[in-house]
Amino acid sequence: MISFGARCHGFSTIQKNNHYAGAKDESEPVYLIELDPACAEDIKAVKDVNYIWHAKEGYPACIFNCMKYALTQEQMGEDSNLKFYAMTTQEDDFENPQAEAILALAQVRTEDSGDKTVEYMQVNPKNSYESKDKSKYKHTGSTMMNFLKELFSNRKIILFPCDTKSAKFYNANGFKVSDKRSGEMTYIA
């Protein structure tokens, strides 16, 4: 099978973080690309992201492993119902994603109902609010969520936050608790 790698699904801008008083707000273009598990360059980019980010939660490693699983399912003629996305500052040549330019990753599963479940999402730790370093961008996670909400605008989006900080973030981005016992949150456009 021939694969042409990542496809661009959208364009937006992200606000740069100015670290001095009186600085003019600037923005930079970002793109949502869908990563293809059958493309070696896409899998390598996610593997490299895990190394570059020194990911505490290990979500890039989980996404990498799930991409390999999805490829195996595809090779057996089965559909894994998994899709993989990256938000990047890379402006072209999306078939060769550059790990250094990736700001966020997400893995989404399509349910039998057509609803979408965000299984993993992580922002480059250097650009998160928890970062001790001065981040280069503002609202990286919200920008990624906005891409996914637009991409799946006709579907319910479900997720399960890993902690209360994540739940607050998703609530601020329009998700509501739909099952208190499991912690499930839902976004309906």
PDB file of N, CA and C in Angstrom, residues 102-189:
ATOM      1  N   ILE A 102       5.766  20.505  16.036  1.00  0.00           N
ATOM      2  CA  ILE A 102       4.486  20.024  16.567  1.00  0.00           C
ATOM      3  C   ILE A 102       4.255  20.616  17.954  1.00  0.00           C
ATOM      4  N   LEU A 103       3.101  21.270  18.109  1.00  0.00           N
ATOM      5  CA  LEU A 103       2.732  21.903  19.380  1.00  0.00           C
ATOM      6  C   LEU A 103       1.770  21.062  20.206  1.00  0.00           C
ATOM      7  N   ALA A 104       1.008  20.171  19.560  1.00  0.00           N
ATOM      8  CA  ALA A 104       0.030  19.344  20.271  1.00  0.00           C
ATOM      9  C   ALA A 104      -0.269  18.095  19.455  1.00  0.00           C
ATOM     10  N   LEU A 105      -0.623  17.024  20.166  1.00  0.00           N
ATOM     11  CA  LEU A 105      -1.023  15.760  19.549  1.00  0.00           C
ATOM     12  C   LEU A 105      -2.363  15.328  20.125  1.00  0.00           C
ATOM     13  N   ALA A 106      -3.144  14.605  19.312  1.00  0.00           N
ATOM     14  CA  ALA A 106      -4.410  14.046  19.794  1.00  0.00           C
ATOM     15  C   ALA A 106      -4.684  12.730  19.077  1.00  0.00           C
ATOM     16  N   GLN A 107      -5.341  11.845  19.811  1.00  0.00           N
ATOM     17  CA  GLN A 107      -5.817  10.581  19.252  1.00  0.00           C
ATOM     18  C   GLN A 107      -7.317  10.541  19.467  1.00  0.00           C
ATOM     19  N   VAL A 108      -8.071  10.255  18.403  1.00  0.00           N
ATOM     20  CA  VAL A 108      -9.532  10.279  18.455  1.00  0.00           C
ATOM     21  C   VAL A 108     -10.073   8.958  17.919  1.00  0.00           C
ATOM     22  N   ARG A 109     -11.020   8.385  18.659  1.00  0.00           N
ATOM     23  CA  ARG A 109     -11.684   7.144  18.243  1.00  0.00           C
ATOM     24  C   ARG A 109     -13.107   7.472  17.818  1.00  0.00           C
ATOM     25  N   THR A 110     -13.543   6.881  16.712  1.00  0.00           N
ATOM     26  CA  THR A 110     -14.917   7.036  16.266  1.00  0.00           C
ATOM     27  C   THR A 110     -15.745   5.890  16.845  1.00  0.00           C
ATOM     28  N   GLU A 111     -16.788   6.254  17.580  1.00  0.00           N
ATOM     29  CA  GLU A 111     -17.691   5.262  18.182  1.00  0.00           C
ATOM     30  C   GLU A 111     -18.649   4.734  17.121  1.00  0.00           C
ATOM     31  N   ASP A 112     -19.321   3.618  17.424  1.00  0.00           N
ATOM     32  CA  ASP A 112     -20.310   3.061  16.493  1.00  0.00           C
ATOM     33  C   ASP A 112     -21.401   4.079  16.169  1.00  0.00           C
ATOM     34  N   SER A 113     -21.713   4.948  17.113  1.00  0.00           N
ATOM     35  CA  SER A 113     -22.740   5.975  16.918  1.00  0.00           C
ATOM     36  C   SER A 113     -22.267   7.114  16.015  1.00  0.00           C
ATOM     37  N   GLY A 114     -20.963   7.159  15.754  1.00  0.00           N
ATOM     38  CA  GLY A 114     -20.387   8.271  14.994  1.00  0.00           C
ATOM     39  C   GLY A 114     -19.804   9.346  15.890  1.00  0.00           C
ATOM     40  N   ASP A 115     -20.117   9.285  17.198  1.00  0.00           N
ATOM     41  CA  ASP A 115     -19.532  10.236  18.141  1.00  0.00           C
ATOM     42  C   ASP A 115     -18.019  10.041  18.167  1.00  0.00           C
ATOM     43  N   LYS A 116     -17.317  11.078  18.605  1.00  0.00           N
ATOM     44  CA  LYS A 116     -15.849  11.048  18.648  1.00  0.00           C
ATOM     45  C   LYS A 116     -15.384  11.064  20.098  1.00  0.00           C
ATOM     46  N   THR A 117     -14.469  10.191  20.442  1.00  0.00           N
ATOM     47  CA  THR A 117     -13.877  10.167  21.773  1.00  0.00           C
ATOM     48  C   THR A 117     -12.411  10.557  21.670  1.00  0.00           C
ATOM     49  N   VAL A 118     -12.048  11.636  22.350  1.00  0.00           N
ATOM     50  CA  VAL A 118     -10.646  12.047  22.404  1.00  0.00           C
ATOM     51  C   VAL A 118      -9.991  11.178  23.474  1.00  0.00           C
ATOM     52  N   GLU A 119      -9.184  10.239  23.030  1.00  0.00           N
ATOM     53  CA  GLU A 119      -8.543   9.307  23.960  1.00  0.00           C
ATOM     54  C   GLU A 119      -7.292   9.908  24.589  1.00  0.00           C
ATOM     55  N   TYR A 120      -6.527  10.634  23.787  1.00  0.00           N
ATOM     56  CA  TYR A 120      -5.319  11.294  24.281  1.00  0.00           C
ATOM     57  C   TYR A 120      -5.205  12.665  23.629  1.00  0.00           C
ATOM     58  N   MET A 121      -4.786  13.618  24.407  1.00  0.00           N
ATOM     59  CA  MET A 121      -4.417  14.918  23.864  1.00  0.00           C
ATOM     60  C   MET A 121      -3.336  15.484  24.770  1.00  0.00           C
ATOM     61  N   GLN A 122      -2.281  15.958  24.165  1.00  0.00           N
ATOM     62  CA  GLN A 122      -1.217  16.576  24.947  1.00  0.00           C
ATOM     63  C   GLN A 122      -0.605  17.722  24.170  1.00  0.00           C
ATOM     64  N   VAL A 123      -0.301  18.757  24.916  1.00  0.00           N
ATOM     65  CA  VAL A 123       0.384  19.935  24.398  1.00  0.00           C
ATOM     66  C   VAL A 123       1.858  19.803  24.760  1.00  0.00           C
ATOM     67  N   ASN A 124       2.719  20.341  23.910  1.00  0.00           N
ATOM     68  CA  ASN A 124       4.136  20.377  24.239  1.00  0.00           C
ATOM     69  C   ASN A 124       4.271  20.990  25.633  1.00  0.00           C
ATOM     70  N   PRO A 125       4.858  20.269  26.582  1.00  0.00           N
ATOM     71  CA  PRO A 125       4.947  20.775  27.961  1.00  0.00           C
ATOM     72  C   PRO A 125       5.578  22.163  28.077  1.00  0.00           C
ATOM     73  N   LYS A 126       6.422  22.543  27.145  1.00  0.00           N
ATOM     74  CA  LYS A 126       7.021  23.879  27.192  1.00  0.00           C
ATOM     75  C   LYS A 126       5.997  24.971  26.920  1.00  0.00           C
ATOM     76  N   ASN A 127       4.848  24.605  26.342  1.00  0.00           N
ATOM     77  CA  ASN A 127       3.810  25.578  26.022  1.00  0.00           C
ATOM     78  C   ASN A 127       2.568  25.414  26.891  1.00  0.00           C
ATOM     79  N   SER A 128       2.678  24.684  27.983  1.00  0.00           N
ATOM     80  CA  SER A 128       1.533  24.518  28.876  1.00  0.00           C
ATOM     81  C   SER A 128       1.615  25.532  30.014  1.00  0.00           C
ATOM     82  N   TYR A 129       0.485  25.751  30.650  1.00  0.00           N
ATOM     83  CA  TYR A 129       0.455  26.690  31.770  1.00  0.00           C
ATOM     84  C   TYR A 129       1.319  26.210  32.935  1.00  0.00           C
ATOM     85  N   GLU A 130       1.535  24.904  33.022  1.00  0.00           N
ATOM     86  CA  GLU A 130       2.322  24.345  34.119  1.00  0.00           C
ATOM     87  C   GLU A 130       3.823  24.473  33.900  1.00  0.00           C
ATOM     88  N   SER A 131       4.226  24.909  32.736  1.00  0.00           N
ATOM     89  CA  SER A 131       5.641  25.001  32.399  1.00  0.00           C
ATOM     90  C   SER A 131       6.351  26.027  33.275  1.00  0.00           C
ATOM     91  N   LYS A 132       7.516  25.644  33.747  1.00  0.00           N
ATOM     92  CA  LYS A 132       8.347  26.573  34.514  1.00  0.00           C
ATOM     93  C   LYS A 132       9.146  27.463  33.561  1.00  0.00           C
ATOM     94  N   ASP A 133       9.308  27.000  32.321  1.00  0.00           N
ATOM     95  CA  ASP A 133       9.966  27.810  31.300  1.00  0.00           C
ATOM     96  C   ASP A 133       8.968  28.824  30.768  1.00  0.00           C
ATOM     97  N   LYS A 134       9.481  29.871  30.165  1.00  0.00           N
ATOM     98  CA  LYS A 134       8.592  30.843  29.536  1.00  0.00           C
ATOM     99  C   LYS A 134       8.103  30.242  28.211  1.00  0.00           C
ATOM    100  N   SER A 135       6.799  30.029  28.123  1.00  0.00           N
ATOM    101  CA  SER A 135       6.248  29.411  26.922  1.00  0.00           C
ATOM    102  C   SER A 135       6.259  30.393  25.763  1.00  0.00           C
ATOM    103  N   LYS A 136       6.376  29.855  24.560  1.00  0.00           N
ATOM    104  CA  LYS A 136       6.422  30.679  23.361  1.00  0.00           C
ATOM    105  C   LYS A 136       5.018  31.062  22.901  1.00  0.00           C
ATOM    106  N   TYR A 137       4.012  30.218  23.224  1.00  0.00           N
ATOM    107  CA  TYR A 137       2.656  30.435  22.742  1.00  0.00           C
ATOM    108  C   TYR A 137       1.656  30.453  23.890  1.00  0.00           C
ATOM    109  N   LYS A 138       0.533  31.137  23.640  1.00  0.00           N
ATOM    110  CA  LYS A 138      -0.579  31.159  24.587  1.00  0.00           C
ATOM    111  C   LYS A 138      -1.709  30.299  24.041  1.00  0.00           C
ATOM    112  N   HIS A 139      -2.424  29.659  24.936  1.00  0.00           N
ATOM    113  CA  HIS A 139      -3.657  28.938  24.605  1.00  0.00           C
ATOM    114  C   HIS A 139      -3.444  27.816  23.588  1.00  0.00           C
ATOM    115  N   THR A 140      -2.350  27.102  23.717  1.00  0.00           N
ATOM    116  CA  THR A 140      -2.038  26.016  22.788  1.00  0.00           C
ATOM    117  C   THR A 140      -3.097  24.921  22.863  1.00  0.00           C
ATOM    118  N   GLY A 141      -3.453  24.497  24.064  1.00  0.00           N
ATOM    119  CA  GLY A 141      -4.459  23.445  24.221  1.00  0.00           C
ATOM    120  C   GLY A 141      -5.814  23.865  23.697  1.00  0.00           C
ATOM    121  N   SER A 142      -6.213  25.100  23.966  1.00  0.00           N
ATOM    122  CA  SER A 142      -7.508  25.598  23.481  1.00  0.00           C
ATOM    123  C   SER A 142      -7.524  25.683  21.958  1.00  0.00           C
ATOM    124  N   THR A 143      -6.403  26.055  21.365  1.00  0.00           N
ATOM    125  CA  THR A 143      -6.328  26.114  19.905  1.00  0.00           C
ATOM    126  C   THR A 143      -6.496  24.715  19.315  1.00  0.00           C
ATOM    127  N   MET A 144      -5.842  23.719  19.928  1.00  0.00           N
ATOM    128  CA  MET A 144      -5.990  22.338  19.456  1.00  0.00           C
ATOM    129  C   MET A 144      -7.437  21.879  19.619  1.00  0.00           C
ATOM    130  N   MET A 145      -8.048  22.188  20.773  1.00  0.00           N
ATOM    131  CA  MET A 145      -9.451  21.783  20.996  1.00  0.00           C
ATOM    132  C   MET A 145     -10.360  22.445  19.967  1.00  0.00           C
ATOM    133  N   ASN A 146     -10.119  23.711  19.653  1.00  0.00           N
ATOM    134  CA  ASN A 146     -10.939  24.407  18.655  1.00  0.00           C
ATOM    135  C   ASN A 146     -10.829  23.742  17.286  1.00  0.00           C
ATOM    136  N   PHE A 147      -9.629  23.291  16.929  1.00  0.00           N
ATOM    137  CA  PHE A 147      -9.460  22.556  15.674  1.00  0.00           C
ATOM    138  C   PHE A 147     -10.334  21.300  15.681  1.00  0.00           C
ATOM    139  N   LEU A 148     -10.275  20.534  16.776  1.00  0.00           N
ATOM    140  CA  LEU A 148     -11.038  19.283  16.844  1.00  0.00           C
ATOM    141  C   LEU A 148     -12.540  19.557  16.856  1.00  0.00           C
ATOM    142  N   LYS A 149     -12.970  20.599  17.583  1.00  0.00           N
ATOM    143  CA  LYS A 149     -14.399  20.933  17.611  1.00  0.00           C
ATOM    144  C   LYS A 149     -14.880  21.325  16.219  1.00  0.00           C
ATOM    145  N   GLU A 150     -14.057  22.047  15.475  1.00  0.00           N
ATOM    146  CA  GLU A 150     -14.447  22.431  14.112  1.00  0.00           C
ATOM    147  C   GLU A 150     -14.458  21.221  13.181  1.00  0.00           C
ATOM    148  N   LEU A 151     -13.447  20.364  13.300  1.00  0.00           N
ATOM    149  CA  LEU A 151     -13.351  19.182  12.449  1.00  0.00           C
ATOM    150  C   LEU A 151     -14.544  18.249  12.667  1.00  0.00           C
ATOM    151  N   PHE A 152     -14.986  18.130  13.918  1.00  0.00           N
ATOM    152  CA  PHE A 152     -16.100  17.235  14.257  1.00  0.00           C
ATOM    153  C   PHE A 152     -17.354  18.025  14.614  1.00  0.00           C
ATOM    154  N   SER A 153     -17.587  19.109  13.911  1.00  0.00           N
ATOM    155  CA  SER A 153     -18.680  20.029  14.269  1.00  0.00           C
ATOM    156  C   SER A 153     -20.055  19.393  14.206  1.00  0.00           C
ATOM    157  N   ASN A 154     -20.201  18.302  13.502  1.00  0.00           N
ATOM    158  CA  ASN A 154     -21.506  17.659  13.419  1.00  0.00           C
ATOM    159  C   ASN A 154     -21.617  16.439  14.333  1.00  0.00           C
ATOM    160  N   ARG A 155     -20.669  16.269  15.236  1.00  0.00           N
ATOM    161  CA  ARG A 155     -20.652  15.106  16.126  1.00  0.00           C
ATOM    162  C   ARG A 155     -20.470  15.507  17.580  1.00  0.00           C
ATOM    163  N   LYS A 156     -20.934  14.646  18.453  1.00  0.00           N
ATOM    164  CA  LYS A 156     -20.682  14.816  19.884  1.00  0.00           C
ATOM    165  C   LYS A 156     -19.236  14.385  20.142  1.00  0.00           C
ATOM    166  N   ILE A 157     -18.520  15.172  20.957  1.00  0.00           N
ATOM    167  CA  ILE A 157     -17.142  14.850  21.315  1.00  0.00           C
ATOM    168  C   ILE A 157     -17.118  14.483  22.790  1.00  0.00           C
ATOM    169  N   ILE A 158     -16.535  13.332  23.085  1.00  0.00           N
ATOM    170  CA  ILE A 158     -16.486  12.789  24.445  1.00  0.00           C
ATOM    171  C   ILE A 158     -15.025  12.689  24.866  1.00  0.00           C
ATOM    172  N   LEU A 159     -14.773  12.917  26.148  1.00  0.00           N
ATOM    173  CA  LEU A 159     -13.430  12.689  26.678  1.00  0.00           C
ATOM    174  C   LEU A 159     -13.513  12.407  28.178  1.00  0.00           C
ATOM    175  N   PHE A 160     -12.427  11.903  28.703  1.00  0.00           N
ATOM    176  CA  PHE A 160     -12.327  11.552  30.118  1.00  0.00           C
ATOM    177  C   PHE A 160     -11.064  12.208  30.671  1.00  0.00           C
ATOM    178  N   PRO A 161     -11.191  13.383  31.307  1.00  0.00           N
ATOM    179  CA  PRO A 161     -10.009  14.071  31.838  1.00  0.00           C
ATOM    180  C   PRO A 161      -9.260  13.199  32.845  1.00  0.00           C
ATOM    181  N   CYS A 162      -7.941  13.327  32.859  1.00  0.00           N
ATOM    182  CA  CYS A 162      -7.117  12.508  33.746  1.00  0.00           C
ATOM    183  C   CYS A 162      -7.011  13.080  35.161  1.00  0.00           C
ATOM    184  N   ASP A 163      -7.365  14.369  35.334  1.00  0.00           N
ATOM    185  CA  ASP A 163      -7.286  14.979  36.661  1.00  0.00           C
ATOM    186  C   ASP A 163      -8.164  16.234  36.705  1.00  0.00           C
ATOM    187  N   THR A 164      -8.233  16.865  37.864  1.00  0.00           N
ATOM    188  CA  THR A 164      -9.111  18.034  38.007  1.00  0.00           C
ATOM    189  C   THR A 164      -8.627  19.239  37.194  1.00  0.00           C
ATOM    190  N   LYS A 165      -7.312  19.389  37.034  1.00  0.00           N
ATOM    191  CA  LYS A 165      -6.803  20.490  36.197  1.00  0.00           C
ATOM    192  C   LYS A 165      -7.273  20.323  34.754  1.00  0.00           C
ATOM    193  N   SER A 166      -7.193  19.101  34.257  1.00  0.00           N
ATOM    194  CA  SER A 166      -7.651  18.827  32.895  1.00  0.00           C
ATOM    195  C   SER A 166      -9.146  19.067  32.775  1.00  0.00           C
ATOM    196  N   ALA A 167      -9.907  18.628  33.781  1.00  0.00           N
ATOM    197  CA  ALA A 167     -11.366  18.816  33.757  1.00  0.00           C
ATOM    198  C   ALA A 167     -11.707  20.304  33.709  1.00  0.00           C
ATOM    199  N   LYS A 168     -10.989  21.128  34.470  1.00  0.00           N
ATOM    200  CA  LYS A 168     -11.226  22.577  34.444  1.00  0.00           C
ATOM    201  C   LYS A 168     -10.914  23.150  33.063  1.00  0.00           C
ATOM    202  N   PHE A 169      -9.828  22.687  32.456  1.00  0.00           N
ATOM    203  CA  PHE A 169      -9.462  23.134  31.119  1.00  0.00           C
ATOM    204  C   PHE A 169     -10.574  22.801  30.123  1.00  0.00           C
ATOM    205  N   TYR A 170     -11.038  21.550  30.137  1.00  0.00           N
ATOM    206  CA  TYR A 170     -12.075  21.140  29.185  1.00  0.00           C
ATOM    207  C   TYR A 170     -13.387  21.876  29.456  1.00  0.00           C
ATOM    208  N   ASN A 171     -13.705  22.097  30.722  1.00  0.00           N
ATOM    209  CA  ASN A 171     -14.916  22.854  31.049  1.00  0.00           C
ATOM    210  C   ASN A 171     -14.821  24.265  30.483  1.00  0.00           C
ATOM    211  N   ALA A 172     -13.664  24.885  30.606  1.00  0.00           N
ATOM    212  CA  ALA A 172     -13.461  26.235  30.066  1.00  0.00           C
ATOM    213  C   ALA A 172     -13.550  26.247  28.539  1.00  0.00           C
ATOM    214  N   ASN A 173     -13.389  25.080  27.916  1.00  0.00           N
ATOM    215  CA  ASN A 173     -13.484  24.959  26.463  1.00  0.00           C
ATOM    216  C   ASN A 173     -14.827  24.391  26.002  1.00  0.00           C
ATOM    217  N   GLY A 174     -15.846  24.479  26.867  1.00  0.00           N
ATOM    218  CA  GLY A 174     -17.206  24.141  26.467  1.00  0.00           C
ATOM    219  C   GLY A 174     -17.664  22.728  26.750  1.00  0.00           C
ATOM    220  N   PHE A 175     -16.845  21.908  27.387  1.00  0.00           N
ATOM    221  CA  PHE A 175     -17.246  20.544  27.719  1.00  0.00           C
ATOM    222  C   PHE A 175     -17.997  20.547  29.051  1.00  0.00           C
ATOM    223  N   LYS A 176     -19.005  19.699  29.137  1.00  0.00           N
ATOM    224  CA  LYS A 176     -19.811  19.573  30.362  1.00  0.00           C
ATOM    225  C   LYS A 176     -19.728  18.140  30.860  1.00  0.00           C
ATOM    226  N   VAL A 177     -19.779  17.976  32.188  1.00  0.00           N
ATOM    227  CA  VAL A 177     -19.773  16.636  32.777  1.00  0.00           C
ATOM    228  C   VAL A 177     -21.058  15.931  32.346  1.00  0.00           C
ATOM    229  N   SER A 178     -20.913  14.759  31.745  1.00  0.00           N
ATOM    230  CA  SER A 178     -22.073  13.991  31.302  1.00  0.00           C
ATOM    231  C   SER A 178     -22.261  12.715  32.109  1.00  0.00           C
ATOM    232  N   ASP A 179     -21.238  12.308  32.858  1.00  0.00           N
ATOM    233  CA  ASP A 179     -21.337  11.147  33.742  1.00  0.00           C
ATOM    234  C   ASP A 179     -20.367  11.372  34.904  1.00  0.00           C
ATOM    235  N   LYS A 180     -20.920  11.679  36.075  1.00  0.00           N
ATOM    236  CA  LYS A 180     -20.072  11.994  37.235  1.00  0.00           C
ATOM    237  C   LYS A 180     -19.253  10.803  37.693  1.00  0.00           C
ATOM    238  N   ARG A 181     -19.822   9.605  37.618  1.00  0.00           N
ATOM    239  CA  ARG A 181     -19.089   8.425  38.102  1.00  0.00           C
ATOM    240  C   ARG A 181     -17.823   8.162  37.288  1.00  0.00           C
ATOM    241  N   SER A 182     -17.927   8.239  35.988  1.00  0.00           N
ATOM    242  CA  SER A 182     -16.764   7.946  35.138  1.00  0.00           C
ATOM    243  C   SER A 182     -15.915   9.184  34.871  1.00  0.00           C
ATOM    244  N   GLY A 183     -16.490  10.374  35.123  1.00  0.00           N
ATOM    245  CA  GLY A 183     -15.796  11.615  34.825  1.00  0.00           C
ATOM    246  C   GLY A 183     -15.959  12.048  33.379  1.00  0.00           C
ATOM    247  N   GLU A 184     -16.795  11.339  32.628  1.00  0.00           N
ATOM    248  CA  GLU A 184     -16.983  11.656  31.211  1.00  0.00           C
ATOM    249  C   GLU A 184     -17.465  13.094  31.037  1.00  0.00           C
ATOM    250  N   MET A 185     -16.864  13.766  30.053  1.00  0.00           N
ATOM    251  CA  MET A 185     -17.282  15.107  29.666  1.00  0.00           C
ATOM    252  C   MET A 185     -17.632  15.089  28.194  1.00  0.00           C
ATOM    253  N   THR A 186     -18.607  15.924  27.823  1.00  0.00           N
ATOM    254  CA  THR A 186     -19.108  15.936  26.450  1.00  0.00           C
ATOM    255  C   THR A 186     -19.196  17.347  25.923  1.00  0.00           C
ATOM    256  N   TYR A 187     -18.890  17.471  24.648  1.00  0.00           N
ATOM    257  CA  TYR A 187     -19.074  18.746  23.942  1.00  0.00           C
ATOM    258  C   TYR A 187     -20.064  18.487  22.815  1.00  0.00           C
ATOM    259  N   ILE A 188     -21.121  19.281  22.805  1.00  0.00           N
ATOM    260  CA  ILE A 188     -22.101  19.197  21.723  1.00  0.00           C
ATOM    261  C   ILE A 188     -22.190  20.580  21.093  1.00  0.00           C
ATOM    262  N   ALA A 189     -21.886  20.641  19.803  1.00  0.00           N
ATOM    263  CA  ALA A 189     -21.896  21.926  19.093  1.00  0.00           C
ATOM    264  C   ALA A 189     -23.288  22.513  19.035  1.00  0.00           C
TER     265      ALA A 189
END
